[in-house]
Amino acid sequence: MKRFLFRRILQLIPTLFIVAIIVFFITRMLPGNPAAVMLGPQASAEDIAAYSEQLGLNEPLHRQFFDYLGNLVKFDFGNSLSYNQPIADLIMERFPNTVILAISALIIAVIIGVPAGILAAKKQNTFLDYFITTFSLVGVSMPIFWLGVMLALYFSVNLGWLPSTGMGSLDNGLWDFLSHLILPSIALATIPTAQFARIIRSSMLETISHDYIKTARSKGLREFIVINKHALKNALTPLLTVMGLQFSNLLGGAVLTETIFSWPGMGLLIVNAIEKRDFVVVQNTVIFIAVIYVVINLIVDVLYKVVNPKINLDSDKGGA
Amino acid sequence: MSESILNVKNLQVEFKSGSIITRAVNGVSFALNKNENIGIVGESGSGKSVTATSILRLIPSSSAKITGGEIILNGRDLLKLSNREMRKVRGNEISMIFQDPSTSLNPVFTVGNQLIETIRAHKKLTKKEAKQRAIELLELVGIPAPEKRINMYPHEFSGGMRQRVMIAIALACDPKILIADEPTTALDVTVQAQILNLMKDLQEKLDMSIIMITHDLGVVWEMCDQILVMYAGRVVESAKVEDLYHNPLHPYTWGLLESQITESQDSHAPLASIPGSPPDLSYEIKGCPFVDRCPYAQDICHNEAPKLIEPTEGHAVACHFQTETEKLERRENAYINGDTIRS
Ligand SMILES: Nc1ncnc2c1ncn2[C@@H]1O[C@H](COP(=O)(O)OP(=O)(O)OP(=O)(O)O)[C@@H](O)[C@H]1O
Ligand code: SF4
Ligand SMILES: [Mg+2]
């Protein structure tokens, strides 16, 4: 376990380095001078030139890059000029909001997707199975932007039941908090729900054909236990993989969903920072998200071990 | 006379795949006596496993169906029980162990967990009492340091030890009948003997009866009182083991005995040194199912299915030619063809 963690942390370094390179150069490819964008259309040419100088934009590109790397190594995220506050604060303010949205979407996906997948597998080739399979096929290919807009239009504009923008606060009561959360969570949960249902269905079908399921039945166990204990635990490994991927995706900030519902999370932060050409914010937010990705993957690998005792994390074969 | 505890009567099992119906078991009958073991032999695909799993009603419900017959246990027809009642039979009155212990134990639960859940499914014991019982069971089947082993996972055991664990699970609730479907085929030769000895010991100690499915006639001679020879989903011969050994009546049985002699070096060898292959069970078989491979076949064999008859008390055979002269003639031929069957 220790060796495993050590190896994984070492692997983190080249990953982050590559991410840093990519995001640095992509942001530089955006059209428009950041100084000009930030100062607005009224700014004079001299102001813009002076501001560019102050931002270090006149330095050669490689100098800018190494300065940026140097700061990263020192864990110095720097300041955001457009928000006028330290970027670390900015991230810490937004990240919990993204976590809330991601967790609630994941909960919905697990609560609906997993039982649906189990049911479809148990009733293979029945109407129920076809129904669930069709729905999950539609679900995984759902355009989230469209779905989000439809949800907002119907439930908040037409029916007026739920707010369609912003985040509620617990200070205004539980309902204020939940009501703001519902629509974006549903939009965000759609694809993972469908994906979980599909994964669980196919891995359950595979698992149910194993001998140990026949053994479980031959012992006189109830069918409920045979399915939900003996088969399910074996079927969880592939689910864990997609769950980890989905969760790190969600934590990276659901850019579309957060934009549609003006949810003040990481996704919206990046979008706004790009609009304002606030490169440092974009770069450091993306780096932060990359770290989260790696950490989640690490947790998933440790969970594999919990689900499947055969996996030995310290051997080279393990964890795959 | 010994008292029978399980009576299988005219069992019929079909597999359905699209419009193709395979009659995997076609009118199998036998009786299992108290404290006796019955051996079921026959080449691959003859319906041994399907017969055995049908007794516990564990054939895949999506593709297979028991279409006829009775399975009488203690005066009840198992085929008429509700699912709930059937669950109380499984693992409690009748248990089963399978061929490959490396796939028949669940890899993600400890052996203790798998034992304890079986005990608690049938007996009202606390977790602690069940755990105590589980340790005793592991000890009973000869697993050293059971208090420690109980918390280990199947992959931490050797093949032989895993099969011992399976046996412990099967015996958890003192069943009166143990069905063993080729319990040693997947094991090393040295381990095979140990497992068979263990089963024999336990059978005597625990007063149970074993249905032993095997490819190895040696196992039958060693362990069983009765033998059932299956071919193409039917019983072609059944008898007391000594009777069959000394006086086999069916040409297929002769072939089996002969192949056992010539291949006794390798107990894994299939019993298929008889030339030809069994008939396709998805077609109606009009005459004797063995006719294509039988050196003694006559016209009648093609047109009329031989009934299972009992020329002598307790020894049944399904072959048209059972008068003394007919048998003698054929045996003589067999000696000439195959040098000796046995001496
Ligand atoms: N899952 C299945 N689907 C379709 N047909 C099956 C299935 N299982 C068994 N059968 C049919 O039933 C017949 C008998 O199979 P069974 O497994 O009982 O043979 P067996 O005597 O146990 O053979 P072996 O010695 O190889 O274990 C087979 O020939 C096959 O046609
Ligand atoms: S009935 Fe005919 S074909 Fe069948 S075993 Fe007897 S002699 Fe052979
Ligand atoms: Mg078999």
XYZ file of C-alpha atoms in Angstrom, chain A residues 135-253:
119
model
C -33.777 4.734 -21.791
C -30.156 4.401 -20.875
C -29.155 4.518 -24.512
C -31.073 7.768 -24.874
C -29.546 8.969 -21.610
C -25.910 8.490 -22.546
C -26.391 10.333 -25.799
C -28.420 13.175 -24.302
C -27.178 16.657 -25.247
C -26.860 18.146 -21.773
C -27.027 21.734 -22.932
C -30.384 21.138 -24.544
C -31.684 19.127 -21.588
C -30.595 21.822 -19.145
C -32.341 24.534 -21.091
C -35.499 22.414 -21.389
C -35.552 21.690 -17.677
C -35.082 25.355 -16.870
C -37.783 26.399 -19.324
C -40.316 23.892 -18.150
C -39.877 23.723 -14.409
C -38.942 27.278 -13.705
C -40.257 29.434 -16.515
C -43.485 27.522 -17.320
C -44.411 25.939 -14.022
C -42.510 28.291 -11.765
C -41.754 25.488 -9.340
C -38.019 25.776 -9.098
C -35.470 28.569 -9.504
C -33.324 28.231 -12.589
C -30.260 30.254 -11.678
C -27.785 30.613 -8.883
C -27.171 28.693 -5.730
C -29.326 28.724 -2.635
C -28.097 29.128 0.858
C -28.834 27.050 3.919
C -29.170 30.317 5.800
C -32.451 30.810 3.959
C -33.677 27.359 4.914
C -33.231 23.879 3.518
C -35.719 24.389 0.709
C -33.881 27.395 -0.655
C -30.758 25.296 -0.817
C -32.403 22.197 -2.291
C -34.646 23.971 -4.764
C -31.651 25.583 -6.441
C -29.831 22.272 -6.473
C -32.527 20.099 -8.064
C -32.493 21.161 -11.717
C -28.735 21.377 -12.223
C -28.274 18.040 -10.414
C -30.786 16.315 -12.651
C -29.204 17.738 -15.780
C -25.780 16.717 -14.595
C -26.896 13.256 -13.426
C -28.501 12.182 -16.691
C -25.454 10.821 -18.473
C -23.908 9.108 -15.428
C -27.264 7.533 -14.502
C -27.616 6.013 -17.935
C -24.002 4.949 -17.979
C -24.202 3.261 -14.575
C -27.338 1.390 -15.601
C -25.623 0.065 -18.714
C -22.432 -0.921 -16.938
C -24.215 -2.652 -14.070
C -26.533 -4.491 -16.424
C -23.730 -5.950 -18.489
C -21.455 -6.779 -15.586
C -24.329 -8.355 -13.661
C -25.189 -10.506 -16.652
C -21.589 -11.622 -16.821
C -21.415 -12.288 -13.090
C -24.686 -14.198 -12.887
C -23.315 -16.850 -15.240
C -20.511 -17.740 -12.821
C -20.420 -20.990 -10.859
C -20.411 -19.285 -7.486
C -23.875 -17.952 -8.204
C -25.069 -21.529 -8.664
C -23.316 -22.371 -5.408
C -25.074 -19.505 -3.658
C -28.424 -20.775 -4.884
C -27.564 -24.370 -4.007
C -27.007 -23.274 -0.419
C -30.627 -22.194 -0.165
C -29.980 -18.458 -0.041
C -32.784 -16.109 -0.951
C -32.648 -14.794 -4.510
C -32.371 -11.263 -3.130
C -29.113 -12.189 -1.392
C -27.829 -14.131 -4.375
C -28.253 -11.075 -6.595
C -27.541 -8.177 -4.287
C -24.738 -9.744 -2.311
C -23.042 -12.443 -4.344
C -23.491 -11.070 -7.836
C -23.446 -7.356 -7.139
C -20.175 -7.192 -5.257
C -18.468 -8.997 -8.101
C -20.102 -6.711 -10.624
C -18.921 -3.544 -8.901
C -15.400 -3.317 -10.307
C -16.358 -1.920 -13.714
C -18.844 0.407 -12.052
C -16.116 1.797 -9.815
C -14.036 2.645 -12.854
C -16.719 4.707 -14.554
C -17.857 6.148 -11.274
C -14.362 7.442 -10.610
C -14.123 8.889 -14.096
C -17.533 10.497 -13.874
C -16.903 11.900 -10.450
C -13.634 13.484 -11.459
C -15.379 14.868 -14.530
C -18.096 16.320 -12.352
C -15.584 17.773 -9.924
C -13.709 19.368 -12.765
C -16.707 21.595 -12.967
